[in-house]
mmCIF file with all atom_site columns, C-alpha atoms in Angstrom:
data_model
loop_
_atom_site.group_PDB
_atom_site.id
_atom_site.type_symbol
_atom_site.label_atom_id
_atom_site.label_alt_id
_atom_site.label_comp_id
_atom_site.label_asym_id
_atom_site.label_entity_id
_atom_site.label_seq_id
_atom_site.pdbx_PDB_ins_code
_atom_site.Cartn_x
_atom_site.Cartn_y
_atom_site.Cartn_z
_atom_site.occupancy
_atom_site.B_iso_or_equiv
_atom_site.pdbx_formal_charge
_atom_site.auth_seq_id
_atom_site.auth_comp_id
_atom_site.auth_asym_id
_atom_site.auth_atom_id
_atom_site.pdbx_PDB_model_num
ATOM 1   C CA . MET A 1 1   ? -10.296 -4.820  22.711  1.00 91.00 ? 1   MET A CA 1
ATOM 2   C CA . SER A 1 2   ? -10.433 -8.580  22.008  1.00 97.00 ? 2   SER A CA 1
ATOM 3   C CA . ASN A 1 3   ? -7.411  -10.818 22.124  1.00 98.00 ? 3   ASN A CA 1
ATOM 4   C CA . ARG A 1 4   ? -7.547  -11.131 18.369  1.00 98.00 ? 4   ARG A CA 1
ATOM 5   C CA . GLU A 1 5   ? -7.457  -7.352  17.916  1.00 98.00 ? 5   GLU A CA 1
ATOM 6   C CA . LYS A 1 6   ? -4.585  -7.078  20.436  1.00 98.00 ? 6   LYS A CA 1
ATOM 7   C CA . LEU A 1 7   ? -2.587  -9.626  18.469  1.00 98.00 ? 7   LEU A CA 1
ATOM 8   C CA . LEU A 1 8   ? -3.229  -7.877  15.198  1.00 98.00 ? 8   LEU A CA 1
ATOM 9   C CA . GLU A 1 9   ? -2.432  -4.523  16.460  1.00 98.00 ? 9   GLU A CA 1
ATOM 10  C CA . GLY A 1 10  ? 0.728   -5.639  18.284  1.00 98.00 ? 10  GLY A CA 1
ATOM 11  C CA . ALA A 1 11  ? 1.891   -7.699  15.362  1.00 98.00 ? 11  ALA A CA 1
ATOM 12  C CA . LEU A 1 12  ? 1.456   -4.679  13.076  1.00 98.00 ? 12  LEU A CA 1
ATOM 13  C CA . GLU A 1 13  ? 3.530   -2.468  15.410  1.00 98.00 ? 13  GLU A CA 1
ATOM 14  C CA . LEU A 1 14  ? 6.286   -5.029  15.764  1.00 98.00 ? 14  LEU A CA 1
ATOM 15  C CA . PHE A 1 15  ? 6.422   -5.961  12.012  1.00 98.00 ? 15  PHE A CA 1
ATOM 16  C CA . ALA A 1 16  ? 6.420   -2.305  10.960  1.00 97.00 ? 16  ALA A CA 1
ATOM 17  C CA . THR A 1 17  ? 9.170   -1.295  13.338  1.00 96.00 ? 17  THR A CA 1
ATOM 18  C CA . ARG A 1 18  ? 11.446  -4.409  13.191  1.00 96.00 ? 18  ARG A CA 1
ATOM 19  C CA . GLY A 1 19  ? 10.471  -6.365  10.090  1.00 96.00 ? 19  GLY A CA 1
ATOM 20  C CA . TYR A 1 20  ? 8.473   -9.545  9.803   1.00 97.00 ? 20  TYR A CA 1
ATOM 21  C CA . ASP A 1 21  ? 11.427  -11.954 9.973   1.00 95.00 ? 21  ASP A CA 1
ATOM 22  C CA . ALA A 1 22  ? 12.861  -10.269 13.108  1.00 97.00 ? 22  ALA A CA 1
ATOM 23  C CA . VAL A 1 23  ? 9.770   -10.887 15.157  1.00 98.00 ? 23  VAL A CA 1
ATOM 24  C CA . GLY A 1 24  ? 8.854   -14.168 16.856  1.00 98.00 ? 24  GLY A CA 1
ATOM 25  C CA . VAL A 1 25  ? 5.541   -15.721 17.868  1.00 98.00 ? 25  VAL A CA 1
ATOM 26  C CA . GLN A 1 26  ? 6.362   -15.432 21.606  1.00 98.00 ? 26  GLN A CA 1
ATOM 27  C CA . GLU A 1 27  ? 7.171   -11.753 21.276  1.00 98.00 ? 27  GLU A CA 1
ATOM 28  C CA . ILE A 1 28  ? 3.879   -11.133 19.481  1.00 98.00 ? 28  ILE A CA 1
ATOM 29  C CA . ALA A 1 29  ? 1.980   -13.051 22.180  1.00 98.00 ? 29  ALA A CA 1
ATOM 30  C CA . ASP A 1 30  ? 3.767   -11.208 24.902  1.00 98.00 ? 30  ASP A CA 1
ATOM 31  C CA . HIS A 1 31  ? 3.178   -7.886  23.340  1.00 97.00 ? 31  HIS A CA 1
ATOM 32  C CA . GLY A 1 32  ? -0.584  -8.684  23.075  1.00 96.00 ? 32  GLY A CA 1
ATOM 33  C CA . GLY A 1 33  ? -0.705  -9.928  26.637  1.00 96.00 ? 33  GLY A CA 1
ATOM 34  C CA . VAL A 1 34  ? -1.693  -13.396 25.637  1.00 97.00 ? 34  VAL A CA 1
ATOM 35  C CA . GLN A 1 35  ? -0.285  -16.952 25.524  1.00 97.00 ? 35  GLN A CA 1
ATOM 36  C CA . LYS A 1 36  ? 1.118   -18.468 22.260  1.00 97.00 ? 36  LYS A CA 1
ATOM 37  C CA . PRO A 1 37  ? -1.867  -20.838 22.001  1.00 98.00 ? 37  PRO A CA 1
ATOM 38  C CA . THR A 1 38  ? -4.199  -17.877 21.641  1.00 98.00 ? 38  THR A CA 1
ATOM 39  C CA . LEU A 1 39  ? -2.312  -16.692 18.593  1.00 98.00 ? 39  LEU A CA 1
ATOM 40  C CA . TYR A 1 40  ? -2.433  -20.150 17.201  1.00 98.00 ? 40  TYR A CA 1
ATOM 41  C CA . HIS A 1 41  ? -6.138  -20.388 17.852  1.00 98.00 ? 41  HIS A CA 1
ATOM 42  C CA . TYR A 1 42  ? -7.025  -17.204 15.900  1.00 98.00 ? 42  TYR A CA 1
ATOM 43  C CA . PHE A 1 43  ? -4.421  -17.374 13.111  1.00 99.00 ? 43  PHE A CA 1
ATOM 44  C CA . GLY A 1 44  ? -2.749  -20.759 12.997  1.00 98.00 ? 44  GLY A CA 1
ATOM 45  C CA . SER A 1 45  ? 0.704   -19.429 12.708  1.00 98.00 ? 45  SER A CA 1
ATOM 46  C CA . LYS A 1 46  ? 2.768   -16.151 12.379  1.00 98.00 ? 46  LYS A CA 1
ATOM 47  C CA . THR A 1 47  ? 2.213   -16.437 8.619   1.00 98.00 ? 47  THR A CA 1
ATOM 48  C CA . GLY A 1 48  ? -1.625  -16.768 9.203   1.00 98.00 ? 48  GLY A CA 1
ATOM 49  C CA . LEU A 1 49  ? -1.426  -13.665 11.300  1.00 99.00 ? 49  LEU A CA 1
ATOM 50  C CA . LEU A 1 50  ? 0.326   -11.671 8.585   1.00 98.00 ? 50  LEU A CA 1
ATOM 51  C CA . GLN A 1 51  ? -2.089  -12.947 5.959   1.00 98.00 ? 51  GLN A CA 1
ATOM 52  C CA . THR A 1 52  ? -5.017  -11.841 8.135   1.00 98.00 ? 52  THR A CA 1
ATOM 53  C CA . LEU A 1 53  ? -3.443  -8.479  8.776   1.00 98.00 ? 53  LEU A CA 1
ATOM 54  C CA . LEU A 1 54  ? -2.911  -7.847  5.027   1.00 98.00 ? 54  LEU A CA 1
ATOM 55  C CA . ALA A 1 55  ? -6.312  -9.125  3.998   1.00 98.00 ? 55  ALA A CA 1
ATOM 56  C CA . GLU A 1 56  ? -8.215  -7.210  6.538   1.00 98.00 ? 56  GLU A CA 1
ATOM 57  C CA . ASN A 1 57  ? -6.383  -3.955  5.759   1.00 98.00 ? 57  ASN A CA 1
ATOM 58  C CA . LEU A 1 58  ? -5.039  -3.916  2.257   1.00 98.00 ? 58  LEU A CA 1
ATOM 59  C CA . ALA A 1 59  ? -8.054  -5.350  0.449   1.00 97.00 ? 59  ALA A CA 1
ATOM 60  C CA . PRO A 1 60  ? -10.316 -2.555  1.604   1.00 98.00 ? 60  PRO A CA 1
ATOM 61  C CA . PHE A 1 61  ? -7.643  0.040   0.834   1.00 99.00 ? 61  PHE A CA 1
ATOM 62  C CA . LEU A 1 62  ? -7.267  -1.232  -2.658  1.00 99.00 ? 62  LEU A CA 1
ATOM 63  C CA . ASP A 1 63  ? -11.050 -1.099  -3.079  1.00 99.00 ? 63  ASP A CA 1
ATOM 64  C CA . GLU A 1 64  ? -10.753 2.613   -2.189  1.00 99.00 ? 64  GLU A CA 1
ATOM 65  C CA . VAL A 1 65  ? -7.879  3.047   -4.694  1.00 99.00 ? 65  VAL A CA 1
ATOM 66  C CA . GLU A 1 66  ? -10.038 1.438   -7.361  1.00 99.00 ? 66  GLU A CA 1
ATOM 67  C CA . LYS A 1 67  ? -12.868 3.802   -6.715  1.00 98.00 ? 67  LYS A CA 1
ATOM 68  C CA . ALA A 1 68  ? -10.543 6.685   -6.741  1.00 98.00 ? 68  ALA A CA 1
ATOM 69  C CA . ALA A 1 69  ? -8.828  5.639   -9.976  1.00 98.00 ? 69  ALA A CA 1
ATOM 70  C CA . THR A 1 70  ? -12.111 5.734   -11.957 1.00 96.00 ? 70  THR A CA 1
ATOM 71  C CA . TYR A 1 71  ? -11.374 7.656   -15.109 1.00 97.00 ? 71  TYR A CA 1
ATOM 72  C CA . ASP A 1 72  ? -13.915 10.303  -15.911 1.00 95.00 ? 72  ASP A CA 1
ATOM 73  C CA . HIS A 1 73  ? -12.258 11.820  -19.064 1.00 96.00 ? 73  HIS A CA 1
ATOM 74  C CA . ASN A 1 74  ? -10.002 13.992  -16.872 1.00 97.00 ? 74  ASN A CA 1
ATOM 75  C CA . VAL A 1 75  ? -6.488  12.601  -16.437 1.00 95.00 ? 75  VAL A CA 1
ATOM 76  C CA . LEU A 1 76  ? -5.437  15.351  -13.978 1.00 96.00 ? 76  LEU A CA 1
ATOM 77  C CA . MET A 1 77  ? -8.317  14.929  -11.751 1.00 98.00 ? 77  MET A CA 1
ATOM 78  C CA . SER A 1 78  ? -8.221  11.190  -11.776 1.00 98.00 ? 78  SER A CA 1
ATOM 79  C CA . LEU A 1 79  ? -4.537  11.295  -10.828 1.00 98.00 ? 79  LEU A CA 1
ATOM 80  C CA . ARG A 1 80  ? -5.103  13.805  -8.089  1.00 98.00 ? 80  ARG A CA 1
ATOM 81  C CA . ILE A 1 81  ? -7.907  11.829  -6.508  1.00 99.00 ? 81  ILE A CA 1
ATOM 82  C CA . THR A 1 82  ? -5.839  8.635   -6.614  1.00 99.00 ? 82  THR A CA 1
ATOM 83  C CA . THR A 1 83  ? -2.785  10.335  -5.217  1.00 99.00 ? 83  THR A CA 1
ATOM 84  C CA . ALA A 1 84  ? -4.762  11.847  -2.385  1.00 99.00 ? 84  ALA A CA 1
ATOM 85  C CA . THR A 1 85  ? -6.321  8.448   -1.551  1.00 99.00 ? 85  THR A CA 1
ATOM 86  C CA . TYR A 1 86  ? -2.818  6.935   -1.272  1.00 99.00 ? 86  TYR A CA 1
ATOM 87  C CA . PHE A 1 87  ? -1.492  9.854   0.822   1.00 99.00 ? 87  PHE A CA 1
ATOM 88  C CA . ASN A 1 88  ? -4.511  9.919   3.139   1.00 99.00 ? 88  ASN A CA 1
ATOM 89  C CA . PHE A 1 89  ? -4.346  6.191   3.731   1.00 99.00 ? 89  PHE A CA 1
ATOM 90  C CA . ALA A 1 90  ? -0.569  6.237   4.480   1.00 99.00 ? 90  ALA A CA 1
ATOM 91  C CA . SER A 1 91  ? -1.028  9.184   6.757   1.00 99.00 ? 91  SER A CA 1
ATOM 92  C CA . ASP A 1 92  ? -3.873  7.537   8.716   1.00 99.00 ? 92  ASP A CA 1
ATOM 93  C CA . HIS A 1 93  ? -2.294  4.027   8.661   1.00 98.00 ? 93  HIS A CA 1
ATOM 94  C CA . ALA A 1 94  ? 1.465   4.831   8.715   1.00 98.00 ? 94  ALA A CA 1
ATOM 95  C CA . SER A 1 95  ? 2.596   1.520   10.361  1.00 98.00 ? 95  SER A CA 1
ATOM 96  C CA . LEU A 1 96  ? 0.531   -0.576  7.920   1.00 98.00 ? 96  LEU A CA 1
ATOM 97  C CA . TYR A 1 97  ? 1.819   1.361   4.936   1.00 98.00 ? 97  TYR A CA 1
ATOM 98  C CA . ARG A 1 98  ? 5.419   1.132   6.150   1.00 98.00 ? 98  ARG A CA 1
ATOM 99  C CA . LEU A 1 99  ? 4.962   -2.638  6.472   1.00 98.00 ? 99  LEU A CA 1
ATOM 100 C CA . PHE A 1 100 ? 3.387   -2.825  3.107   1.00 98.00 ? 100 PHE A CA 1
ATOM 101 C CA . LEU A 1 101 ? 6.381   -0.998  1.538   1.00 97.00 ? 101 LEU A CA 1
ATOM 102 C CA . GLY A 1 102 ? 8.855   -3.151  3.359   1.00 96.00 ? 102 GLY A CA 1
ATOM 103 C CA . LEU A 1 103 ? 7.201   -6.443  2.317   1.00 97.00 ? 103 LEU A CA 1
ATOM 104 C CA . TRP A 1 104 ? 7.205   -5.202  -1.281  1.00 94.00 ? 104 TRP A CA 1
ATOM 105 C CA . PHE A 1 105 ? 10.975  -5.089  -1.242  1.00 93.00 ? 105 PHE A CA 1
ATOM 106 C CA . ALA A 1 106 ? 11.433  -8.338  0.565   1.00 95.00 ? 106 ALA A CA 1
ATOM 107 C CA . PRO A 1 107 ? 13.266  -11.126 -1.169  1.00 96.00 ? 107 PRO A CA 1
ATOM 108 C CA . PRO A 1 108 ? 10.995  -12.409 -3.960  1.00 96.00 ? 108 PRO A CA 1
ATOM 109 C CA . THR A 1 109 ? 11.162  -15.981 -2.771  1.00 97.00 ? 109 THR A CA 1
ATOM 110 C CA . SER A 1 110 ? 10.371  -15.068 0.845   1.00 95.00 ? 110 SER A CA 1
ATOM 111 C CA . GLU A 1 111 ? 6.988   -15.855 2.428   1.00 95.00 ? 111 GLU A CA 1
ATOM 112 C CA . PRO A 1 112 ? 6.234   -12.257 3.217   1.00 96.00 ? 112 PRO A CA 1
ATOM 113 C CA . PHE A 1 113 ? 6.845   -11.232 -0.332  1.00 97.00 ? 113 PHE A CA 1
ATOM 114 C CA . GLN A 1 114 ? 4.658   -13.988 -1.642  1.00 97.00 ? 114 GLN A CA 1
ATOM 115 C CA . MET A 1 115 ? 1.827   -12.862 0.714   1.00 97.00 ? 115 MET A CA 1
ATOM 116 C CA . VAL A 1 116 ? 1.926   -9.238  -0.393  1.00 98.00 ? 116 VAL A CA 1
ATOM 117 C CA . ALA A 1 117 ? 2.438   -9.946  -4.143  1.00 98.00 ? 117 ALA A CA 1
ATOM 118 C CA . MET A 1 118 ? -1.290  -10.194 -4.968  1.00 97.00 ? 118 MET A CA 1
ATOM 119 C CA . TYR A 1 119 ? -1.882  -6.768  -3.433  1.00 98.00 ? 119 TYR A CA 1
ATOM 120 C CA . ASN A 1 120 ? 0.976   -5.323  -5.395  1.00 98.00 ? 120 ASN A CA 1
ATOM 121 C CA . GLN A 1 121 ? -0.357  -6.914  -8.591  1.00 98.00 ? 121 GLN A CA 1
ATOM 122 C CA . ARG A 1 122 ? -3.831  -5.545  -7.929  1.00 98.00 ? 122 ARG A CA 1
ATOM 123 C CA . GLN A 1 123 ? -2.455  -1.999  -7.506  1.00 98.00 ? 123 GLN A CA 1
ATOM 124 C CA . GLN A 1 124 ? -0.583  -2.234  -10.755 1.00 98.00 ? 124 GLN A CA 1
ATOM 125 C CA . GLU A 1 125 ? -3.716  -3.530  -12.543 1.00 99.00 ? 125 GLU A CA 1
ATOM 126 C CA . ILE A 1 126 ? -5.914  -0.773  -11.137 1.00 99.00 ? 126 ILE A CA 1
ATOM 127 C CA . LEU A 1 127 ? -3.495  1.864   -12.298 1.00 99.00 ? 127 LEU A CA 1
ATOM 128 C CA . GLU A 1 128 ? -2.944  0.259   -15.640 1.00 98.00 ? 128 GLU A CA 1
ATOM 129 C CA . THR A 1 129 ? -6.686  0.333   -16.215 1.00 98.00 ? 129 THR A CA 1
ATOM 130 C CA . LEU A 1 130 ? -6.799  4.115   -15.382 1.00 98.00 ? 130 LEU A CA 1
ATOM 131 C CA . PHE A 1 131 ? -3.927  4.867   -17.813 1.00 97.00 ? 131 PHE A CA 1
ATOM 132 C CA . TYR A 1 132 ? -5.513  2.570   -20.527 1.00 97.00 ? 132 TYR A CA 1
ATOM 133 C CA . GLN A 1 133 ? -8.810  4.439   -20.203 1.00 97.00 ? 133 GLN A CA 1
ATOM 134 C CA . GLY A 1 134 ? -6.924  7.708   -20.355 1.00 96.00 ? 134 GLY A CA 1
ATOM 135 C CA . SER A 1 135 ? -5.181  6.586   -23.477 1.00 95.00 ? 135 SER A CA 1
ATOM 136 C CA . LEU A 1 136 ? -8.479  6.352   -25.257 1.00 95.00 ? 136 LEU A CA 1
ATOM 137 C CA . ASP A 1 137 ? -8.765  10.149  -24.990 1.00 94.00 ? 137 ASP A CA 1
ATOM 138 C CA . HIS A 1 138 ? -5.111  10.968  -25.291 1.00 91.00 ? 138 HIS A CA 1
ATOM 139 C CA . GLY A 1 139 ? -3.346  9.091   -28.150 1.00 88.00 ? 139 GLY A CA 1
ATOM 140 C CA . ASN A 1 140 ? 0.138   9.938   -27.058 1.00 87.00 ? 140 ASN A CA 1
ATOM 141 C CA . MET A 1 141 ? -0.598  7.683   -24.025 1.00 88.00 ? 141 MET A CA 1
ATOM 142 C CA . LYS A 1 142 ? -1.443  4.622   -26.132 1.00 93.00 ? 142 LYS A CA 1
ATOM 143 C CA . ASP A 1 143 ? 0.278   1.371   -25.180 1.00 96.00 ? 143 ASP A CA 1
ATOM 144 C CA . ARG A 1 144 ? 2.185   2.983   -22.266 1.00 95.00 ? 144 ARG A CA 1
ATOM 145 C CA . GLN A 1 145 ? -0.243  2.098   -19.463 1.00 96.00 ? 145 GLN A CA 1
ATOM 146 C CA . ARG A 1 146 ? 2.120   -0.455  -17.838 1.00 98.00 ? 146 ARG A CA 1
ATOM 147 C CA . ALA A 1 147 ? 5.089   1.967   -17.676 1.00 97.00 ? 147 ALA A CA 1
ATOM 148 C CA . TYR A 1 148 ? 2.854   4.873   -16.511 1.00 97.00 ? 148 TYR A CA 1
ATOM 149 C CA . ALA A 1 149 ? 1.222   2.774   -13.746 1.00 98.00 ? 149 ALA A CA 1
ATOM 150 C CA . ALA A 1 150 ? 4.647   1.622   -12.460 1.00 98.00 ? 150 ALA A CA 1
ATOM 151 C CA . THR A 1 151 ? 6.200   5.104   -12.662 1.00 97.00 ? 151 THR A CA 1
ATOM 152 C CA . PHE A 1 152 ? 3.116   6.743   -11.004 1.00 98.00 ? 152 PHE A CA 1
ATOM 153 C CA . LEU A 1 153 ? 3.002   4.180   -8.235  1.00 98.00 ? 153 LEU A CA 1
ATOM 154 C CA . GLY A 1 154 ? 6.750   4.606   -7.778  1.00 98.00 ? 154 GLY A CA 1
ATOM 155 C CA . MET A 1 155 ? 6.373   8.312   -7.431  1.00 98.00 ? 155 MET A CA 1
ATOM 156 C CA . ILE A 1 156 ? 3.596   7.946   -4.919  1.00 99.00 ? 156 ILE A CA 1
ATOM 157 C CA . ASN A 1 157 ? 5.442   5.470   -2.840  1.00 98.00 ? 157 ASN A CA 1
ATOM 158 C CA . THR A 1 158 ? 8.597   7.652   -2.853  1.00 98.00 ? 158 THR A CA 1
ATOM 159 C CA . TYR A 1 159 ? 6.643   10.606  -1.524  1.00 99.00 ? 159 TYR A CA 1
ATOM 160 C CA . ILE A 1 160 ? 4.886   8.349   1.020   1.00 99.00 ? 160 ILE A CA 1
ATOM 161 C CA . ALA A 1 161 ? 8.166   7.084   2.262   1.00 98.00 ? 161 ALA A CA 1
ATOM 162 C CA . LEU A 1 162 ? 9.448   10.610  2.565   1.00 99.00 ? 162 LEU A CA 1
ATOM 163 C CA . GLY A 1 163 ? 6.307   11.542  4.471   1.00 99.00 ? 163 GLY A CA 1
ATOM 164 C CA . LEU A 1 164 ? 6.539   8.586   6.822   1.00 98.00 ? 164 LEU A CA 1
ATOM 165 C CA . ASN A 1 165 ? 10.104  9.576   7.607   1.00 98.00 ? 165 ASN A CA 1
ATOM 166 C CA . GLY A 1 166 ? 9.232   13.229  8.356   1.00 98.00 ? 166 GLY A CA 1
ATOM 167 C CA . HIS A 1 167 ? 10.651  14.840  5.227   1.00 99.00 ? 167 HIS A CA 1
ATOM 168 C CA . VAL A 1 168 ? 7.533   16.035  3.565   1.00 98.00 ? 168 VAL A CA 1
ATOM 169 C CA . GLN A 1 169 ? 3.863   16.604  4.437   1.00 99.00 ? 169 GLN A CA 1
ATOM 170 C CA . LEU A 1 170 ? 1.450   14.255  2.612   1.00 99.00 ? 170 LEU A CA 1
ATOM 171 C CA . ASP A 1 171 ? -1.026  17.096  2.004   1.00 99.00 ? 171 ASP A CA 1
ATOM 172 C CA . GLN A 1 172 ? -3.056  18.588  -0.880  1.00 98.00 ? 172 GLN A CA 1
ATOM 173 C CA . LEU A 1 173 ? -0.211  20.806  -1.999  1.00 98.00 ? 173 LEU A CA 1
ATOM 174 C CA . LEU A 1 174 ? 2.054   17.883  -2.380  1.00 98.00 ? 174 LEU A CA 1
ATOM 175 C CA . VAL A 1 175 ? -0.790  16.040  -4.262  1.00 99.00 ? 175 VAL A CA 1
ATOM 176 C CA . GLN A 1 176 ? -0.992  18.892  -6.734  1.00 98.00 ? 176 GLN A CA 1
ATOM 177 C CA . ASN A 1 177 ? 2.742   19.302  -7.137  1.00 97.00 ? 177 ASN A CA 1
ATOM 178 C CA . ALA A 1 178 ? 3.433   15.528  -7.531  1.00 98.00 ? 178 ALA A CA 1
ATOM 179 C CA . VAL A 1 179 ? 0.660   15.033  -10.121 1.00 98.00 ? 179 VAL A CA 1
ATOM 180 C CA . HIS A 1 180 ? 1.658   18.211  -11.910 1.00 96.00 ? 180 HIS A CA 1
ATOM 181 C CA . GLN A 1 181 ? 5.270   16.918  -12.217 1.00 94.00 ? 181 GLN A CA 1
ATOM 182 C CA . PHE A 1 182 ? 4.076   13.521  -13.353 1.00 96.00 ? 182 PHE A CA 1
ATOM 183 C CA . MET A 1 183 ? 1.780   15.046  -15.907 1.00 93.00 ? 183 MET A CA 1
ATOM 184 C CA . HIS A 1 184 ? 4.634   16.908  -17.494 1.00 86.00 ? 184 HIS A CA 1
ATOM 185 C CA . GLY A 1 185 ? 6.280   13.549  -18.165 1.00 73.00 ? 185 GLY A CA 1
ATOM 186 C CA . ILE A 1 186 ? 3.271   11.715  -19.778 1.00 66.00 ? 186 ILE A CA 1
ATOM 187 C CA . PHE A 1 187 ? 2.262   14.607  -21.961 1.00 60.00 ? 187 PHE A CA 1
ATOM 188 C CA . SER A 1 188 ? 5.741   15.474  -23.260 1.00 54.00 ? 188 SER A CA 1
#
């Protein structure tokens, strides 16, 4: 494993378990078995390290979400595929998703929040597009795509948080049950 990879992996572990603000550059370097100048060489700063970590992991994940959220005239199937994509990613990348959730709820003026904001916005836009496309087939959904996207993502992230904390299994049964519950709300 390269020094760069060690730094990214170590930073992810430290940020996910203790929070971005609680971790210093020296601790990240020590954890990666390198000197601070090595971190600065690759990333420029702790901020640059976090930006790289997010860009290299969240951008590809959101590309997957965008593919999953393709509407094919079946709201139920589109929501199941999208939910499964989230659950699978969170299960496979638990530390990253925990960090992502934590940064989402950081103070809005903080650097970490600002860094994750574009990924949060992209998620919202992807899901709004899905619900807008669904509304073309289902008139009762018209002009509700923003609320549906926010509520749907909130439900997904709540289940993921429960899963990351060992309270539920992020499996296909939960995908079906969660989407079923959500569908009752949008079609009522």
